[in-house]
PDB file of C-alpha atoms in Angstrom:
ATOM      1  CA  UNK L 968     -33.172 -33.463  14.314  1.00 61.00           C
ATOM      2  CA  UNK L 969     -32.574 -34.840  17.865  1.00 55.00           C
ATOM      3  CA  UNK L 970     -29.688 -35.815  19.522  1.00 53.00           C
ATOM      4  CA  UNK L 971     -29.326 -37.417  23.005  1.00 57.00           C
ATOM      5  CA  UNK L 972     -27.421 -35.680  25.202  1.00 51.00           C
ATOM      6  CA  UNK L 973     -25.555 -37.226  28.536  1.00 56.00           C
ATOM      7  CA  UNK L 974     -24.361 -34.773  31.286  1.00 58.00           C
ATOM      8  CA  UNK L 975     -20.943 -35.341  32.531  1.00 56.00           C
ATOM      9  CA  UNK L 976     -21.069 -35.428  36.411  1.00 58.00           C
ATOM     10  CA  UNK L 977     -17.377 -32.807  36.771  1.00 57.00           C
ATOM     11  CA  UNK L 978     -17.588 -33.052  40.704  1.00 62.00           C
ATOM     12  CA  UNK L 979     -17.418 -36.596  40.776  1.00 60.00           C
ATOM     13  CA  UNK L 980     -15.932 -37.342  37.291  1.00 56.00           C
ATOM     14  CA  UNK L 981     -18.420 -40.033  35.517  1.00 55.00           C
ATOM     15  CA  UNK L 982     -20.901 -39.077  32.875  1.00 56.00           C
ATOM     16  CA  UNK L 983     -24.991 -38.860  34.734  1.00 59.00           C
ATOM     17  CA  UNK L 984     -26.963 -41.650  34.883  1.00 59.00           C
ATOM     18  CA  UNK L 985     -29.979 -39.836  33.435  1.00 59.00           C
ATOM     19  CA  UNK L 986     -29.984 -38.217  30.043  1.00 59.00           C
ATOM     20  CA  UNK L 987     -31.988 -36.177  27.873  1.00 52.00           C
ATOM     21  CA  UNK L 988     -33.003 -35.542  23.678  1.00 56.00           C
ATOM     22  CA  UNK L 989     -31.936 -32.206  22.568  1.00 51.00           C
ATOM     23  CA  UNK L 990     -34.355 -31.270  19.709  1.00 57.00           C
ATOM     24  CA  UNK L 991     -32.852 -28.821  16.553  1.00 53.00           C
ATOM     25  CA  UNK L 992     -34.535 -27.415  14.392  1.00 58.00           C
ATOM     26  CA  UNK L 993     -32.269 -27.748  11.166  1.00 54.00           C
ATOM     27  CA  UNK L 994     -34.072 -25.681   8.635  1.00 56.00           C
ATOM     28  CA  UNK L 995     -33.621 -22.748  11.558  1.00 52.00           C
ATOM     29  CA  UNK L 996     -29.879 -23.489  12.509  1.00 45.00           C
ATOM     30  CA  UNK L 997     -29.054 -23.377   8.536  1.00 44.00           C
ATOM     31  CA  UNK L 998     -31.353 -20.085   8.044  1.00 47.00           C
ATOM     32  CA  UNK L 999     -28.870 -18.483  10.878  1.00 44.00           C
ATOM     33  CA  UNK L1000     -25.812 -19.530   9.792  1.00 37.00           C
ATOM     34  CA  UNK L1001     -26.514 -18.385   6.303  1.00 41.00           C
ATOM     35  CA  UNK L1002     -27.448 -15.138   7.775  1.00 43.00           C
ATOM     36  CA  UNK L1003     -24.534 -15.201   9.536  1.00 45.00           C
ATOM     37  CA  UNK L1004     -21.923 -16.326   6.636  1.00 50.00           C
ATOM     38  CA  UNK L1005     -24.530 -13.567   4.323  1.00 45.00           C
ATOM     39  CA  UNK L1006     -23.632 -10.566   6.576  1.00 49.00           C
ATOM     40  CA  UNK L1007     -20.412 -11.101   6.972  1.00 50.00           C
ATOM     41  CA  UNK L1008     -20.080 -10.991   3.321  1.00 43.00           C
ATOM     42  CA  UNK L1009     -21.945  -7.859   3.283  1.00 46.00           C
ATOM     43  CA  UNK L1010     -19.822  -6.309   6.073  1.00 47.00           C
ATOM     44  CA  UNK L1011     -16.260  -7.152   4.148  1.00 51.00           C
ATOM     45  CA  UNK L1012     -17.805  -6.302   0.509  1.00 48.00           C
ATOM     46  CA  UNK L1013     -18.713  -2.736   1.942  1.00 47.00           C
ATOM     47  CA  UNK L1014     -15.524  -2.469   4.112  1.00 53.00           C
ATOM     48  CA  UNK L1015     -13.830  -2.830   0.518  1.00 54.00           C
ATOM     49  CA  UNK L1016     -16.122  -0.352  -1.842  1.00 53.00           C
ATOM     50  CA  UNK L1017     -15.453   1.659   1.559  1.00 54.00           C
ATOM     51  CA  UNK L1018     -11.858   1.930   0.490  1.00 50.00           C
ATOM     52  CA  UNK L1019     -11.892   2.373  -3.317  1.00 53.00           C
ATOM     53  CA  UNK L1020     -14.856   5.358  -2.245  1.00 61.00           C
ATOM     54  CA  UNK L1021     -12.475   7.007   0.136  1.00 78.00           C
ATOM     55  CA  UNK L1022      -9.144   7.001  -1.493  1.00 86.00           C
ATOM     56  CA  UNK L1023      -7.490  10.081  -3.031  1.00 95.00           C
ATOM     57  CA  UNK L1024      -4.882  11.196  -5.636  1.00 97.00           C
ATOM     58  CA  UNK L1025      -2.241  12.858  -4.582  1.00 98.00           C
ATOM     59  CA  UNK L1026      -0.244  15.070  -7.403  1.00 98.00           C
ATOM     60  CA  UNK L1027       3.334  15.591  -6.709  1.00 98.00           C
ATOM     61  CA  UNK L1028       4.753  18.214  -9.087  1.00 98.00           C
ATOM     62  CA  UNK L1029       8.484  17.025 -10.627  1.00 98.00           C
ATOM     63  CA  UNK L1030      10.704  20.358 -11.571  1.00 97.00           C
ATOM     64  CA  UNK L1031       7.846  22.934 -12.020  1.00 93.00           C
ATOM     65  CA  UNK L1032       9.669  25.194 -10.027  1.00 91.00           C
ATOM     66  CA  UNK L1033      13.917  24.017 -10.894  1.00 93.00           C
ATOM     67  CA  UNK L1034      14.581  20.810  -9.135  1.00 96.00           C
ATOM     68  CA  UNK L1035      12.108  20.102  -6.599  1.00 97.00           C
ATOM     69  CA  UNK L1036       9.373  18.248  -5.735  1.00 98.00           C
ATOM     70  CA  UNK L1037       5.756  20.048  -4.528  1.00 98.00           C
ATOM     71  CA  UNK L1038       4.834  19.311  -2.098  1.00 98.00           C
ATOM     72  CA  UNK L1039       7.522  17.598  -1.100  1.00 98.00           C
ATOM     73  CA  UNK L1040       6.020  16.123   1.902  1.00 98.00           C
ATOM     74  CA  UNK L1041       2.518  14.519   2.010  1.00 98.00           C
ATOM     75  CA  UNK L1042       0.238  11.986   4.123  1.00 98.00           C
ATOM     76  CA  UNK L1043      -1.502   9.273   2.523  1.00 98.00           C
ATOM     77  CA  UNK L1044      -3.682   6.594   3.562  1.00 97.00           C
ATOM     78  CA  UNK L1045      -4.029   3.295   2.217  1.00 95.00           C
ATOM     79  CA  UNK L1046      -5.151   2.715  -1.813  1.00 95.00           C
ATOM     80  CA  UNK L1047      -4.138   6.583  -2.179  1.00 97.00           C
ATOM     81  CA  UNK L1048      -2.308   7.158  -5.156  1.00 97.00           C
ATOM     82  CA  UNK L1049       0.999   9.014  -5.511  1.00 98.00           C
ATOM     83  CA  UNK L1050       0.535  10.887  -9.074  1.00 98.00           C
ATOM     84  CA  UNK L1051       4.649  12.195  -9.991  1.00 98.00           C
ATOM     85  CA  UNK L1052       3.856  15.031 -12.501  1.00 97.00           C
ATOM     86  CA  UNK L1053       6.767  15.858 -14.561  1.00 97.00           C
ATOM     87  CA  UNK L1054       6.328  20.170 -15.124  1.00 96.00           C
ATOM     88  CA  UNK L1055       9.996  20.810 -16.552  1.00 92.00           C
ATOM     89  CA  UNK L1056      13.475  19.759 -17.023  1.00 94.00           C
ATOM     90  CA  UNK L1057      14.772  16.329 -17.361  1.00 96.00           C
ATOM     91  CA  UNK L1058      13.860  14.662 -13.377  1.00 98.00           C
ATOM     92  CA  UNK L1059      13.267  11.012 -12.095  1.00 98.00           C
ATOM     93  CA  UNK L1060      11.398   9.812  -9.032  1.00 98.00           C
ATOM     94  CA  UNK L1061      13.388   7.248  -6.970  1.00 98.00           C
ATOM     95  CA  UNK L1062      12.131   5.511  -3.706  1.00 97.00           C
ATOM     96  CA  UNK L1063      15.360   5.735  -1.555  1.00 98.00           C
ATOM     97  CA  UNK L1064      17.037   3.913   1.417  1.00 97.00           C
ATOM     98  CA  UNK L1065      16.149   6.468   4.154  1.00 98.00           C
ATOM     99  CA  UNK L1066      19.593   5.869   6.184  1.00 97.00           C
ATOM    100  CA  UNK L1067      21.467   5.609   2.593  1.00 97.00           C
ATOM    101  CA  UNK L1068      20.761   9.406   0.965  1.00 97.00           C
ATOM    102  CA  UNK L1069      20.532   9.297  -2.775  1.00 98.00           C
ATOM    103  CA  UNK L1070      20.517   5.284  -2.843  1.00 98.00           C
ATOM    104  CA  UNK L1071      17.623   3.008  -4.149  1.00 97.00           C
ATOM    105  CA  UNK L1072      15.798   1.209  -1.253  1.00 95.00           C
ATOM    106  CA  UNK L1073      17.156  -2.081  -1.461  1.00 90.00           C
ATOM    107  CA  UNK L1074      13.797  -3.630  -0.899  1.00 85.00           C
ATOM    108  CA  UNK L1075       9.698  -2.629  -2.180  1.00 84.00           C
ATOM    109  CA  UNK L1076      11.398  -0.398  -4.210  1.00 93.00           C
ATOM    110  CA  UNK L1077      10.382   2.197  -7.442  1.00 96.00           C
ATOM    111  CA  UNK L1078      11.716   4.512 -10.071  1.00 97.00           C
ATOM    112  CA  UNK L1079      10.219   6.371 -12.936  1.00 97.00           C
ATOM    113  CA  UNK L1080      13.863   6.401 -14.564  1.00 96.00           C
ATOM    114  CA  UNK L1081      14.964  10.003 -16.323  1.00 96.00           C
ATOM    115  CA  UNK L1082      11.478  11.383 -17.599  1.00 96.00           C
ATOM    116  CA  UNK L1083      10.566  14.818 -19.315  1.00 95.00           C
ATOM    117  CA  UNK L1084       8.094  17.471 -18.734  1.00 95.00           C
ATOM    118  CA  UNK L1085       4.441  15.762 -19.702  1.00 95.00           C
ATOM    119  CA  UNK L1086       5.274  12.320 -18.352  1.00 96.00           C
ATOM    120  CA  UNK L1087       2.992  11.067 -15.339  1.00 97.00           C
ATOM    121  CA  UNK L1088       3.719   8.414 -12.973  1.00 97.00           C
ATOM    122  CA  UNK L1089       2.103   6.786 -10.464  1.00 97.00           C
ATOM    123  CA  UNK L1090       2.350   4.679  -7.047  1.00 96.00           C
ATOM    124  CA  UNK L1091      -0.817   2.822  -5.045  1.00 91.00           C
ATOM    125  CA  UNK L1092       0.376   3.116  -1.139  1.00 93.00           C
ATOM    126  CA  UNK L1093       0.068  -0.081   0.312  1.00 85.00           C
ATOM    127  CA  UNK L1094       0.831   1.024   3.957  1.00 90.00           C
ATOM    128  CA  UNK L1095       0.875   4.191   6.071  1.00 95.00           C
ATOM    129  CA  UNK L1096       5.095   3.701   6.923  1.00 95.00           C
ATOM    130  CA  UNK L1097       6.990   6.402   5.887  1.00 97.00           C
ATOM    131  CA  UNK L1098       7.941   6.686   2.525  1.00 97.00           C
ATOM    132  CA  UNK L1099      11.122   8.483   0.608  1.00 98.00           C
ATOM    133  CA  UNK L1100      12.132   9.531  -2.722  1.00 98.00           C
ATOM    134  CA  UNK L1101      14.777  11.328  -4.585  1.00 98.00           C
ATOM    135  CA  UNK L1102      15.323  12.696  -7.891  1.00 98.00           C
ATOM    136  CA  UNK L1103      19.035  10.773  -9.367  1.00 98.00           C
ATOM    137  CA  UNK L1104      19.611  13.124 -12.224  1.00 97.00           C
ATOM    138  CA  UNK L1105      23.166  14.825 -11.308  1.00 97.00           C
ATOM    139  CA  UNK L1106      23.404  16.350  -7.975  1.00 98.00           C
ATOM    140  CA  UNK L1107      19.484  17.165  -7.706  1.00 98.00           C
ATOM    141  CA  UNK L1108      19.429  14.949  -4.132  1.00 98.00           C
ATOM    142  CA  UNK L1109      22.443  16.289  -2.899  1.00 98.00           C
ATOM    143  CA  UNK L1110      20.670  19.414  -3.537  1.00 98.00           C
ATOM    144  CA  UNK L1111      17.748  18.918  -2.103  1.00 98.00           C
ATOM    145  CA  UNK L1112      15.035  17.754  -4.929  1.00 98.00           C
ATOM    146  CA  UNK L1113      14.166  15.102  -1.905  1.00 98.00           C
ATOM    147  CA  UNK L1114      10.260  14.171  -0.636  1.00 98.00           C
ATOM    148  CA  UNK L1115       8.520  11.818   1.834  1.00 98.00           C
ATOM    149  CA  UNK L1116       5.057  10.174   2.268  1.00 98.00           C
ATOM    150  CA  UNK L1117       3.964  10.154   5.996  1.00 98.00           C
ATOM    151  CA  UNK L1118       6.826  11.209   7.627  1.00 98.00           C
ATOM    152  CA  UNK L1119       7.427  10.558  11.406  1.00 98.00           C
ATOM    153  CA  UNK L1120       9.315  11.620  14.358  1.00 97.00           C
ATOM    154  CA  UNK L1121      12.134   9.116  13.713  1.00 97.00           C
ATOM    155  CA  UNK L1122      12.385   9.753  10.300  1.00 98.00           C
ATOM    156  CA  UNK L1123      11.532  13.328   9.236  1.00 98.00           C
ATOM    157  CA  UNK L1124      12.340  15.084   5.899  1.00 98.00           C
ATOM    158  CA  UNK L1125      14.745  17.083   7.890  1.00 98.00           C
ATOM    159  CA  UNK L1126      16.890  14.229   8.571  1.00 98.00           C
ATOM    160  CA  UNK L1127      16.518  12.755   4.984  1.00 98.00           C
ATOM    161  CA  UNK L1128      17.521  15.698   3.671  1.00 98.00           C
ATOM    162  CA  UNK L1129      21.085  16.295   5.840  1.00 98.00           C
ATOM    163  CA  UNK L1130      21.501  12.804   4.750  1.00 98.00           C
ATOM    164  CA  UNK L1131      21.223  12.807   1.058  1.00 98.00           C
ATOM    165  CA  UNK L1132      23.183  16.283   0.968  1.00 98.00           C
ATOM    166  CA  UNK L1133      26.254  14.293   2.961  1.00 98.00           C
ATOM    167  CA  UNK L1134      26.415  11.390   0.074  1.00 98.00           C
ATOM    168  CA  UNK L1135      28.892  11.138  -2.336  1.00 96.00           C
ATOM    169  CA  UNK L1136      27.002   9.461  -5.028  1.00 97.00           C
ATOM    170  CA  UNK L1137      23.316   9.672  -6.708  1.00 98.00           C
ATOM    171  CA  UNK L1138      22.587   6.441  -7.420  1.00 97.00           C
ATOM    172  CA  UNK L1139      19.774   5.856 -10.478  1.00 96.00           C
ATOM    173  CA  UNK L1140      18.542   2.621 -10.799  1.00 93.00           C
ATOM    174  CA  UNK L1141      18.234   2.534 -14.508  1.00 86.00           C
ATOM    175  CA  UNK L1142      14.642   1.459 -15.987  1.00 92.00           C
ATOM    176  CA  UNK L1143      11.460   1.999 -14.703  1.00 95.00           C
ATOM    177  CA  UNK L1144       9.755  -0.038 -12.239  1.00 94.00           C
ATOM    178  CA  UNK L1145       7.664  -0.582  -9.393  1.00 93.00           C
ATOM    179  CA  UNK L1146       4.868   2.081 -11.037  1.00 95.00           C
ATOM    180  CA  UNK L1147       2.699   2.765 -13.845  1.00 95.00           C
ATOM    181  CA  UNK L1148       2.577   5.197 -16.301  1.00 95.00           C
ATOM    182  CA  UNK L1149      -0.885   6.403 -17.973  1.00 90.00           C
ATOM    183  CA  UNK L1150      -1.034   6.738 -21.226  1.00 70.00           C
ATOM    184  CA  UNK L1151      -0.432  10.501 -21.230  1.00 49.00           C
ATOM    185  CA  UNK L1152       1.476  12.667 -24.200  1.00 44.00           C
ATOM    186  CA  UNK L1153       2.588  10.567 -26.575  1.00 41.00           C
ATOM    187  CA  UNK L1154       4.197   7.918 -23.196  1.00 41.00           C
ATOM    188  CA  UNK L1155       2.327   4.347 -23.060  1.00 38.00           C
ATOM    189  CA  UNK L1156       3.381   2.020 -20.322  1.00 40.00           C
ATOM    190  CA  UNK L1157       3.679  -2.232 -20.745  1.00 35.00           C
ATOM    191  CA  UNK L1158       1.916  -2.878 -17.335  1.00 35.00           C
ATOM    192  CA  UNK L1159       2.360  -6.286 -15.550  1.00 31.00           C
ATOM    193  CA  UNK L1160       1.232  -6.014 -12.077  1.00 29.00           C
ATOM    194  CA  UNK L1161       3.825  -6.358  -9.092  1.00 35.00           C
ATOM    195  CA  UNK L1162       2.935  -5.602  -5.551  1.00 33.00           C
ATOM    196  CA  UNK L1163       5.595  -4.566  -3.713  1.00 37.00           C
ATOM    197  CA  UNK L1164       5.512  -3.433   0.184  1.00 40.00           C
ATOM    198  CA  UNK L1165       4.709  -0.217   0.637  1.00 42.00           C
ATOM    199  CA  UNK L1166       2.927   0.125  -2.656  1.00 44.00           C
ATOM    200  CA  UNK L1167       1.157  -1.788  -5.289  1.00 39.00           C
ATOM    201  CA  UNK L1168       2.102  -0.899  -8.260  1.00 39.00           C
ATOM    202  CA  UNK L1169       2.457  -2.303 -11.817  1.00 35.00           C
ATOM    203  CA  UNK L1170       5.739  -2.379 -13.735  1.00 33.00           C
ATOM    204  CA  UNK L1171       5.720  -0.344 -16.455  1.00 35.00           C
ATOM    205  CA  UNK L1172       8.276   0.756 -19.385  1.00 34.00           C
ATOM    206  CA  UNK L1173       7.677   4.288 -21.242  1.00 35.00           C
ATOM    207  CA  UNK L1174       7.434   3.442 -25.065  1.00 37.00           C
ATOM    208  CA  UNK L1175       7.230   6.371 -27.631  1.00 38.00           C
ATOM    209  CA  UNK L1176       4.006   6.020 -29.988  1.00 36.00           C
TER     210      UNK L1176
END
């Protein structure tokens, strides 16, 4: 393909009186571009298998040892997945409003609702910000069954925890949500996926076989 070509003359503002024929070679330009548009490809299709290869599961114990969590502070990356493993006693696992105590976020929120020992349930981390949870049965926040996911300077465990023990309520959202339970003794979950910030997760609803 050829295409003539006129110079534009910028010192004196008018196009040049001579011209020239620019010769492409078509067959060439399209074999680099499709390389091009090909690696790229490549590049983003490895940068994802990259991800799914390198993320973890990260077990959180729920009232193995009374009412705590362990460990009840942890770092995850993004795609890691927050496994709540209920060990004993009846516990729940409620993302809370870090400046509010024992209160639901009001936003990107999730709960596992009251769950006994065997039940699992689990949270895909979306982002690296920090995340906190409580348990809401009685006074287990106030108490100090409390945890965090990539805590910072600004908001530390420490201060969650003088936070939630200075509230006057523990606030349980009700139903699951915002997670997903595997099927795992005798507990199925009814899974409809719902990203929310912070995590992906998949609504779910524990059903007795």
């Amino acid at each position: 393909m050829s295409i003539k070509v006129t110079p534009w003359d910028k010192d004196n503002h008018v196009f040049a009186k001579h011209n020239f024929t620019l010769s492409i070679d078509t067959n060439s330009a399209y074999k680099t571009i499709y390389t091009m548009q090909y690696s790229t490809l490549t590049i983003a299709t490895l940068s994802l298998l990259g991800t799914r290869v390198s993320a973890k599961t990260i077990s959180i114990e729920v009232g193995r040892n009374g009412a705590s969590f362990s460990p009840n502070s942890v770092t995850a990356a993004v795609g890691d997945i927050l496994e709540y493993r209920f060990a004993g006693g009846r516990h729940s696992v409620v993302r809370a409003d870090f400046s509010r105590g024992c209160t639901p976020a009001s936003n990107n929120g999730f709960s596992s609702g009251l769950q006994s020992s065997g039940a699992v349930f689990q949270v895909t981390v979306t982002n690296t910000d920090p995340i906190f949870f409580y348990c809401s049965a009685g006074s287990h926040c106030q108490n100090g069954m409390v945890g965090v996911v990539n805590p910072s300077s600004a908001q530390s465990l420490d201060k969650f925890k003088s936070t939630a023990r200075a509230s006057k309520d523990n606030v349980s959202p009700g139903s699951p949500f915002g997670g997903v339970f595997p099927s795992t003794r005798g507990i199925s979950a009814a899974r409809a996926y719902q990203p929310v910030g912070g995590v992906a997760a998949v609504a779910a609803a524990a059903q007795p076989h």
